PDB file of C-alpha atoms in Angstrom:
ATOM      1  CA  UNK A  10     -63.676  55.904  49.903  1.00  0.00           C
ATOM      2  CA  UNK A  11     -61.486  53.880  46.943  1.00  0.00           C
ATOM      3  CA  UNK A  12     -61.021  56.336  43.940  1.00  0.00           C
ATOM      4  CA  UNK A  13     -62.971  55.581  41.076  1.00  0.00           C
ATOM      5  CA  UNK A  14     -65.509  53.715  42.784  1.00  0.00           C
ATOM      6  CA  UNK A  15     -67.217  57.017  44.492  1.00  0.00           C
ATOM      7  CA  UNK A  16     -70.616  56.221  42.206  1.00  0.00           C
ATOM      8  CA  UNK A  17     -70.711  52.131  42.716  1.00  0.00           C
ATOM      9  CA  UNK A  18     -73.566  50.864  44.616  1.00  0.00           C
ATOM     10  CA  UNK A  19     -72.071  48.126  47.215  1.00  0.00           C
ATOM     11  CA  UNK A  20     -74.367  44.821  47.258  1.00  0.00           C
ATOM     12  CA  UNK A  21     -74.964  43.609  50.853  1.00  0.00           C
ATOM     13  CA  UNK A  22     -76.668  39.971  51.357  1.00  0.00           C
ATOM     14  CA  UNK A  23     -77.807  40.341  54.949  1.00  0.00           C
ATOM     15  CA  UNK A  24     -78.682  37.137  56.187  1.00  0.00           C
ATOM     16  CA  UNK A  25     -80.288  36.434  59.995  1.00  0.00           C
ATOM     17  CA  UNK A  26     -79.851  33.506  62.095  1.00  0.00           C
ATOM     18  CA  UNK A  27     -82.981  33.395  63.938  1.00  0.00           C
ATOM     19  CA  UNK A  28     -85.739  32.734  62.493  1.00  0.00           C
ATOM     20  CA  UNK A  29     -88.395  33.569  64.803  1.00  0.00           C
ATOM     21  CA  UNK A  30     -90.992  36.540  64.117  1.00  0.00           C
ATOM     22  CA  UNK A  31     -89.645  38.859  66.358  1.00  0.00           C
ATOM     23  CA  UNK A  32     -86.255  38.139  66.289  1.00  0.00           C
ATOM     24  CA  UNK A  33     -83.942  41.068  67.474  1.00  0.00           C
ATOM     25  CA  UNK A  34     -81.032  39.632  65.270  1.00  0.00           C
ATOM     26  CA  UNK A  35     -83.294  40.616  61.832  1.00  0.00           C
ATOM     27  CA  UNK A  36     -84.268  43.913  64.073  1.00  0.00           C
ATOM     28  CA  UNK A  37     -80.760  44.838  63.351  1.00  0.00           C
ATOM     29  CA  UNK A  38     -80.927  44.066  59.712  1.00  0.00           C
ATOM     30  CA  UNK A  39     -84.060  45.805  59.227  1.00  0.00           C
ATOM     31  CA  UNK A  40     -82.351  48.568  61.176  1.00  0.00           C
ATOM     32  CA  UNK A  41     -79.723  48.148  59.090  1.00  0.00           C
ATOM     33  CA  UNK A  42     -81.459  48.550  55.629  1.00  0.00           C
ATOM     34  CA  UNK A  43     -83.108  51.974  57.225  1.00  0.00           C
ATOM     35  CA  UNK A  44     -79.441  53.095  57.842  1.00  0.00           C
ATOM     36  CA  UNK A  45     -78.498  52.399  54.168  1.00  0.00           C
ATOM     37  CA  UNK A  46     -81.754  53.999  52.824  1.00  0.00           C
ATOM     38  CA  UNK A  47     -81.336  56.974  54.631  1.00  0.00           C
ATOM     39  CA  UNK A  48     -78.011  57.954  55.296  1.00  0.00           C
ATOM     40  CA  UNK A  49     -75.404  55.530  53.732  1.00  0.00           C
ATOM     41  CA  UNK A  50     -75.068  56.558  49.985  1.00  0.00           C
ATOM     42  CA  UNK A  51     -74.110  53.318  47.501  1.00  0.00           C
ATOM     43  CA  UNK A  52     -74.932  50.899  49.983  1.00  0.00           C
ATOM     44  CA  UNK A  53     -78.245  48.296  48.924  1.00  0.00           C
ATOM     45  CA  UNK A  54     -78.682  46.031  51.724  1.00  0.00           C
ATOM     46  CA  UNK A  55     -81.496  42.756  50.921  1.00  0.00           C
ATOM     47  CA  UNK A  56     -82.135  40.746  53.714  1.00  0.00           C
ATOM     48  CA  UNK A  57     -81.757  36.651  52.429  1.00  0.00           C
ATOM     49  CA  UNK A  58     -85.099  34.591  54.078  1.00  0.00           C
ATOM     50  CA  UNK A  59     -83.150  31.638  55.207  1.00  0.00           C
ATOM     51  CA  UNK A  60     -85.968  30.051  57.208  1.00  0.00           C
ATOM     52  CA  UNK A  61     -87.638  27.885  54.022  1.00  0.00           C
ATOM     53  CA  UNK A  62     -84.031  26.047  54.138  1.00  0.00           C
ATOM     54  CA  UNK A  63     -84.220  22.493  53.654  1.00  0.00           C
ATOM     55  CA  UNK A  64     -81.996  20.838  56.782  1.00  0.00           C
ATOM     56  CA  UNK A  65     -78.490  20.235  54.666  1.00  0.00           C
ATOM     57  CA  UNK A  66     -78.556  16.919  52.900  1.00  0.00           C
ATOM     58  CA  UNK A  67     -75.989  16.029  50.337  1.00  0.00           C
ATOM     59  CA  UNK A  68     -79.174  13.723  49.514  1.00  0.00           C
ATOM     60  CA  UNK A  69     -81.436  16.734  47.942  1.00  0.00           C
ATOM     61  CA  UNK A  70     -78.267  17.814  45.191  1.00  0.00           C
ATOM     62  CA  UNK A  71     -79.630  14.931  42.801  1.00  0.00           C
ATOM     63  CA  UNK A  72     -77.714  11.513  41.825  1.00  0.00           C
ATOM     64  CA  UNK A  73     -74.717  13.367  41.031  1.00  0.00           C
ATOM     65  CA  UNK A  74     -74.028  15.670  44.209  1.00  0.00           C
ATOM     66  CA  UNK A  75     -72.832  18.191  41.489  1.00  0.00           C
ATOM     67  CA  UNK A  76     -74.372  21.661  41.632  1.00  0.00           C
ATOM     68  CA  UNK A  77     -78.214  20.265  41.397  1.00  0.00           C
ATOM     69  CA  UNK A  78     -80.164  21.833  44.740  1.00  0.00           C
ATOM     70  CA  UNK A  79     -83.793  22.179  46.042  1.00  0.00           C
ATOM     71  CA  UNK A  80     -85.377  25.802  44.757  1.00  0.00           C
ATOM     72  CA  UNK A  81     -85.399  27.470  48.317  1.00  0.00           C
ATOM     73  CA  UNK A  82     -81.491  26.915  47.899  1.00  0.00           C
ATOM     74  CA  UNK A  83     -80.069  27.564  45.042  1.00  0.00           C
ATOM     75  CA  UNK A  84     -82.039  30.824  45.409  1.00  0.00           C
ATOM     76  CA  UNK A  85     -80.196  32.359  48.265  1.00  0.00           C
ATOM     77  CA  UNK A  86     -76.837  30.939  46.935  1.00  0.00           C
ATOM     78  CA  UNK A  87     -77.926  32.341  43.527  1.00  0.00           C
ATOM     79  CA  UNK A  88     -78.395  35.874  46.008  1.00  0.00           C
ATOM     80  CA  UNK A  89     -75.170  35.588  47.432  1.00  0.00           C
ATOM     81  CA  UNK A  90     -73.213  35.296  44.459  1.00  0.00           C
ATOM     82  CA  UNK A  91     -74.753  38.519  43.489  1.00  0.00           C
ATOM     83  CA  UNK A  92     -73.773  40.148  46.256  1.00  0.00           C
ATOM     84  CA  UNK A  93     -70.557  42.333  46.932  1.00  0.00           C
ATOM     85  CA  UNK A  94     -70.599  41.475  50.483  1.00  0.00           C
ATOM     86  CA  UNK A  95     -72.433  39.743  53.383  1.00  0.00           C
ATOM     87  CA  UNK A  96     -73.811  40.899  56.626  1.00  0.00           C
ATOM     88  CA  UNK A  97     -74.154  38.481  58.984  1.00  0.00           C
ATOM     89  CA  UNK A  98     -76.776  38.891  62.276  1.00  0.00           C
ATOM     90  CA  UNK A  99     -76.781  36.117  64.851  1.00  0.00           C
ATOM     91  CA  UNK A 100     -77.830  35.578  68.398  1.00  0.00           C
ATOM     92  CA  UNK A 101     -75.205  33.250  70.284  1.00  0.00           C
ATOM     93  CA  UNK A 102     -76.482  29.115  71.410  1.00  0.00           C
ATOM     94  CA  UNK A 103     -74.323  26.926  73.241  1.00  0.00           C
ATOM     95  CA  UNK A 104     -71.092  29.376  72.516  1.00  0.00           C
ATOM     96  CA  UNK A 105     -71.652  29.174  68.760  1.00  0.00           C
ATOM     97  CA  UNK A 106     -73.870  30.279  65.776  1.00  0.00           C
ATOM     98  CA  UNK A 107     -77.437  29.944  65.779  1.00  0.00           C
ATOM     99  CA  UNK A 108     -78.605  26.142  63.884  1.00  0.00           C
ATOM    100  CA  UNK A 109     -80.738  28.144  60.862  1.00  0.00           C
ATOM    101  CA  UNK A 110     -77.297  30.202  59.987  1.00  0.00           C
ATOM    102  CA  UNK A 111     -75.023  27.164  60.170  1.00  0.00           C
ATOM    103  CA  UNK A 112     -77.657  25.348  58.041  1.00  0.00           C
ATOM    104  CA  UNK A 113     -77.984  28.419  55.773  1.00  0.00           C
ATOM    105  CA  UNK A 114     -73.505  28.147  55.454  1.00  0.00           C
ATOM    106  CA  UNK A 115     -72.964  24.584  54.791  1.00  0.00           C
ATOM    107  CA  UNK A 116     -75.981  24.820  51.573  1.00  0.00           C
ATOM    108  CA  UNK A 117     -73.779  27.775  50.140  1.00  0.00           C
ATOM    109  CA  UNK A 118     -70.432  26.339  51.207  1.00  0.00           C
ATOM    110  CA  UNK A 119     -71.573  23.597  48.861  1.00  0.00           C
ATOM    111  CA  UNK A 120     -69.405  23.136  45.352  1.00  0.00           C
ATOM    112  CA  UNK A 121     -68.997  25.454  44.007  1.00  0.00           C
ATOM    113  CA  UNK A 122     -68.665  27.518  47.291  1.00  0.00           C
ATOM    114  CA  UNK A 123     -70.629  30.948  46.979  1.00  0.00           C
ATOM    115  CA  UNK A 124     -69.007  32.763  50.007  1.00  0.00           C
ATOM    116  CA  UNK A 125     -65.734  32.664  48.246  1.00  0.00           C
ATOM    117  CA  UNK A 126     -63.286  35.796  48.624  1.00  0.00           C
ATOM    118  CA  UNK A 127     -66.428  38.270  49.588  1.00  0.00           C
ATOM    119  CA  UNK A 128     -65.636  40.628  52.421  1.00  0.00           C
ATOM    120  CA  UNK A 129     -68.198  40.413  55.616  1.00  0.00           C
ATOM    121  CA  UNK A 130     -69.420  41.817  58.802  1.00  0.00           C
ATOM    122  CA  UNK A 131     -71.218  40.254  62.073  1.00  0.00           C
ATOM    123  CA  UNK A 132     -73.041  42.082  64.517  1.00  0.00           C
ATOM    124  CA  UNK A 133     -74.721  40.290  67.042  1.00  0.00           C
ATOM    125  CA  UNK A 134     -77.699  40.319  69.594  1.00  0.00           C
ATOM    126  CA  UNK A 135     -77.806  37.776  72.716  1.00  0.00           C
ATOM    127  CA  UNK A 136     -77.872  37.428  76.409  1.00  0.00           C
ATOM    128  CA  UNK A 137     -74.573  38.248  78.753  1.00  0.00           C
ATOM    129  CA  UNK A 138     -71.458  38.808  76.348  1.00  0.00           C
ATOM    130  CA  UNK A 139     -73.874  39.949  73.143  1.00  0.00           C
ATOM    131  CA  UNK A 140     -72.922  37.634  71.140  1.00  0.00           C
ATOM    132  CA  UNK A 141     -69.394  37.342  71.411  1.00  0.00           C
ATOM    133  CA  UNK A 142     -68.458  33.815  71.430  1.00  0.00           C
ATOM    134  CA  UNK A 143     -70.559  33.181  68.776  1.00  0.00           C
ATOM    135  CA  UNK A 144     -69.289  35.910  66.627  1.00  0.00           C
ATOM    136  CA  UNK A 145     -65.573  33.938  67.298  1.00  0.00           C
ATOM    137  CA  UNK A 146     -66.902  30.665  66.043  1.00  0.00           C
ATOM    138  CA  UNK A 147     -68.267  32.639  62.854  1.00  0.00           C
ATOM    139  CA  UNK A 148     -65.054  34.152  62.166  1.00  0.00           C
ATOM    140  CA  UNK A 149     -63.123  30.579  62.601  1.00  0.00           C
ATOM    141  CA  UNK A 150     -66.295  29.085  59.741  1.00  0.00           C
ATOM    142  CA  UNK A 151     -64.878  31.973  57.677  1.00  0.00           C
ATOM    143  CA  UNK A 152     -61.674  30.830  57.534  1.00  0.00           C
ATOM    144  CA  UNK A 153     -62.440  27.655  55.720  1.00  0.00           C
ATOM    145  CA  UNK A 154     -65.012  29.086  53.395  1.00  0.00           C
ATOM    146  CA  UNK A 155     -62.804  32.198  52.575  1.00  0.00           C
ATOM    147  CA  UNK A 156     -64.693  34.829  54.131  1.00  0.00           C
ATOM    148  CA  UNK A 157     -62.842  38.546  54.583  1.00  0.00           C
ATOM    149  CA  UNK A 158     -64.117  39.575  57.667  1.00  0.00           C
ATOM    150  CA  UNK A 159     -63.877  43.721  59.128  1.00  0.00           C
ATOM    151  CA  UNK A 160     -62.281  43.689  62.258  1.00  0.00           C
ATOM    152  CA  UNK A 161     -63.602  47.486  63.739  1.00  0.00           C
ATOM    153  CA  UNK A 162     -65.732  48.464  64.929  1.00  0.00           C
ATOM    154  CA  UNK A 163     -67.669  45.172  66.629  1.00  0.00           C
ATOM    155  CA  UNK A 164     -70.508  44.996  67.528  1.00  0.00           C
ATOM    156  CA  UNK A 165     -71.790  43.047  70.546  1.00  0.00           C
ATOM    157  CA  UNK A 166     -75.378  43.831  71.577  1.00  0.00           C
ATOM    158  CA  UNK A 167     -76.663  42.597  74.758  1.00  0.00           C
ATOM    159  CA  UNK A 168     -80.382  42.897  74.666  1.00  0.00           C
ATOM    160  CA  UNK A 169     -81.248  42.894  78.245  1.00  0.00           C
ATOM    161  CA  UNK A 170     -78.778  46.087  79.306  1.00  0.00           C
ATOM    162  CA  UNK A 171     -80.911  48.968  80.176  1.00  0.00           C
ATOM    163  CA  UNK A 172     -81.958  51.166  78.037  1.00  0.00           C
ATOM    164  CA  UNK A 173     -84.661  49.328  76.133  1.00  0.00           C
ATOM    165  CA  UNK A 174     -83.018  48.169  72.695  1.00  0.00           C
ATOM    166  CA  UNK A 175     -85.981  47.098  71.000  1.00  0.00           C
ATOM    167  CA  UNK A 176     -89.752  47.239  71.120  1.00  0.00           C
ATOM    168  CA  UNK A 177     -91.922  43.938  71.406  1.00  0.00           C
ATOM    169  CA  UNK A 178     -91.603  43.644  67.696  1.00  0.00           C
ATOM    170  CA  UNK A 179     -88.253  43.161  67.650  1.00  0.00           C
ATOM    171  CA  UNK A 180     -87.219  46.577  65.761  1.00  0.00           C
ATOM    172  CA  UNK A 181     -84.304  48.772  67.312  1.00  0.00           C
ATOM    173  CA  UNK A 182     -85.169  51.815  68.729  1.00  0.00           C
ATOM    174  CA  UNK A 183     -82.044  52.843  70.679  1.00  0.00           C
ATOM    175  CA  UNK A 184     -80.492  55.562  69.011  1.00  0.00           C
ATOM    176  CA  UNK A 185     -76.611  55.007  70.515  1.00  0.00           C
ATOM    177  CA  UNK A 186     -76.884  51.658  69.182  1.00  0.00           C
ATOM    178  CA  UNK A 187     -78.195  52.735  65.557  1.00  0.00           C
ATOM    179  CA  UNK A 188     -75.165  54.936  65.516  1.00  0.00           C
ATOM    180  CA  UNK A 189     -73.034  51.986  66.348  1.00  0.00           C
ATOM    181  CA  UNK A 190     -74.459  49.887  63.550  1.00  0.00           C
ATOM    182  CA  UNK A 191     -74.640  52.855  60.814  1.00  0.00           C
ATOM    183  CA  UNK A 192     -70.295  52.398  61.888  1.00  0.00           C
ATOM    184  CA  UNK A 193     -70.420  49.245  61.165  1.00  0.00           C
ATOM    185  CA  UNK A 194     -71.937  49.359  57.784  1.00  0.00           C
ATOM    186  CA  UNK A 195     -69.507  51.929  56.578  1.00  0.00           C
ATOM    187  CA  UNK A 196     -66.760  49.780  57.372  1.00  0.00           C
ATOM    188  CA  UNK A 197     -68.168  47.343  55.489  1.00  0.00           C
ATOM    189  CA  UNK A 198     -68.357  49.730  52.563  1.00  0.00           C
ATOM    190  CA  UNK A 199     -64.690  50.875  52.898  1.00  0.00           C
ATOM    191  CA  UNK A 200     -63.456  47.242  53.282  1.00  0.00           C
ATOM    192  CA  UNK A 201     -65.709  45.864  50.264  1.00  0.00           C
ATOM    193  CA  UNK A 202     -64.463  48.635  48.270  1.00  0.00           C
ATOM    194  CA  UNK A 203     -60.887  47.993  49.199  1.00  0.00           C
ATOM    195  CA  UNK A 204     -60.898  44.500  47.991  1.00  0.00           C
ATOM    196  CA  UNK A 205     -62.922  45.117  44.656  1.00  0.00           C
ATOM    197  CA  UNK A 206     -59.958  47.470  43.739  1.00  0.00           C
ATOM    198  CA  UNK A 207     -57.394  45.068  44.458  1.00  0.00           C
ATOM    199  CA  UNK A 208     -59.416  42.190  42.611  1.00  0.00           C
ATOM    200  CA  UNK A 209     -59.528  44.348  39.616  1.00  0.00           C
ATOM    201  CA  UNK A 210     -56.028  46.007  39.512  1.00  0.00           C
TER     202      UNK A 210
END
């Protein structure tokens, strides 16, 4: 912990890239906020509904592409620049990130760019490598949108490895793996901590 910030309550925008109804990726983020609720003092975690998203269309900004978006959108980017940090939660397609999170980036990547010097974590769900590939994509996105990602502990879940990870609603009920995300989010902490104190020294 950063002295001087022991009382501060980190911001976390936790944001989902499917958006089906029993999606294991928001599993983890509801998992996630029960972690922060219970256990993880100074940590608020709100999980961003990214699946009223309009498809990205430069076309919907207005006649002057400058800052003027549909209501669904300027809402989450309106969240995000709230938040201290984000929390990304993805399953992997075609080696990459999901479509609704890549739609969800490029609407807050838009001028001015929301995602801007915030520190971030991924933790992933999928078939075979648990996300992995798409977690690398994610990281290179971050690059150009200037994104601080954590580094350790990752997190790779793959879904079908016995024992069960999730019931048929799509919540996690594996215990090892809570622990492994409960890691994750203090990491987070630390790290979003770290760079408030440089920002403001």
């Amino acid at each position: 912990m950063v002295s001087g910030l022991e009382n501060s309550v980190i911001k976390v925008a936790a944001i989902g890239g499917s958006i089906r109804k029993a999606s294991y990726s928001n599993g983890l983020i509801r998992a996630a906020i029960e972690l922060s609720k219970e256990s993880i003092a100074g940590m608020e975690i709100e999980h961003l509904d990214i699946s009223q998203l309009p498809m990205q269309n430069i076309d919907l900004e207005g006649e002057d592409h400058e800052g003027s978006f549909p209501p669904a959108v300027e809402d989450l980017r309106q969240k995000i620049l709230e938040s201290d940090c984000i929390l990304f939660s993805s399953p992997e397609f075609n080696y990459s990130v999901s479509a609704p999170l890549k739609n969800a980036i490029d609407w807050a990547s838009r001028p001015p760019n929301v995602w801007a010097d915030k520190a971030a974590a991924i933790i992933s769900a999928s078939a075979g490598m648990g996300g992995a590939r798409g977690q690398l994509h994610l990281r290179q996105i971050g690059v150009f949108i200037d994104l601080h990602f954590i580094n350790k502990p990752e997190f790779f879940l793959n879904v079908f490895q016995p024992p069960a990870k999730f019931d048929s609603q799509g919540n996690l009920i594996d215990e090892n793996t809570k622990e492994r995300l409960k890691e994750v989010l203090l990491a987070l902490q630390a790290f979003t901590w770290r760079l408030k104190t440089a920002t403001n020294a």
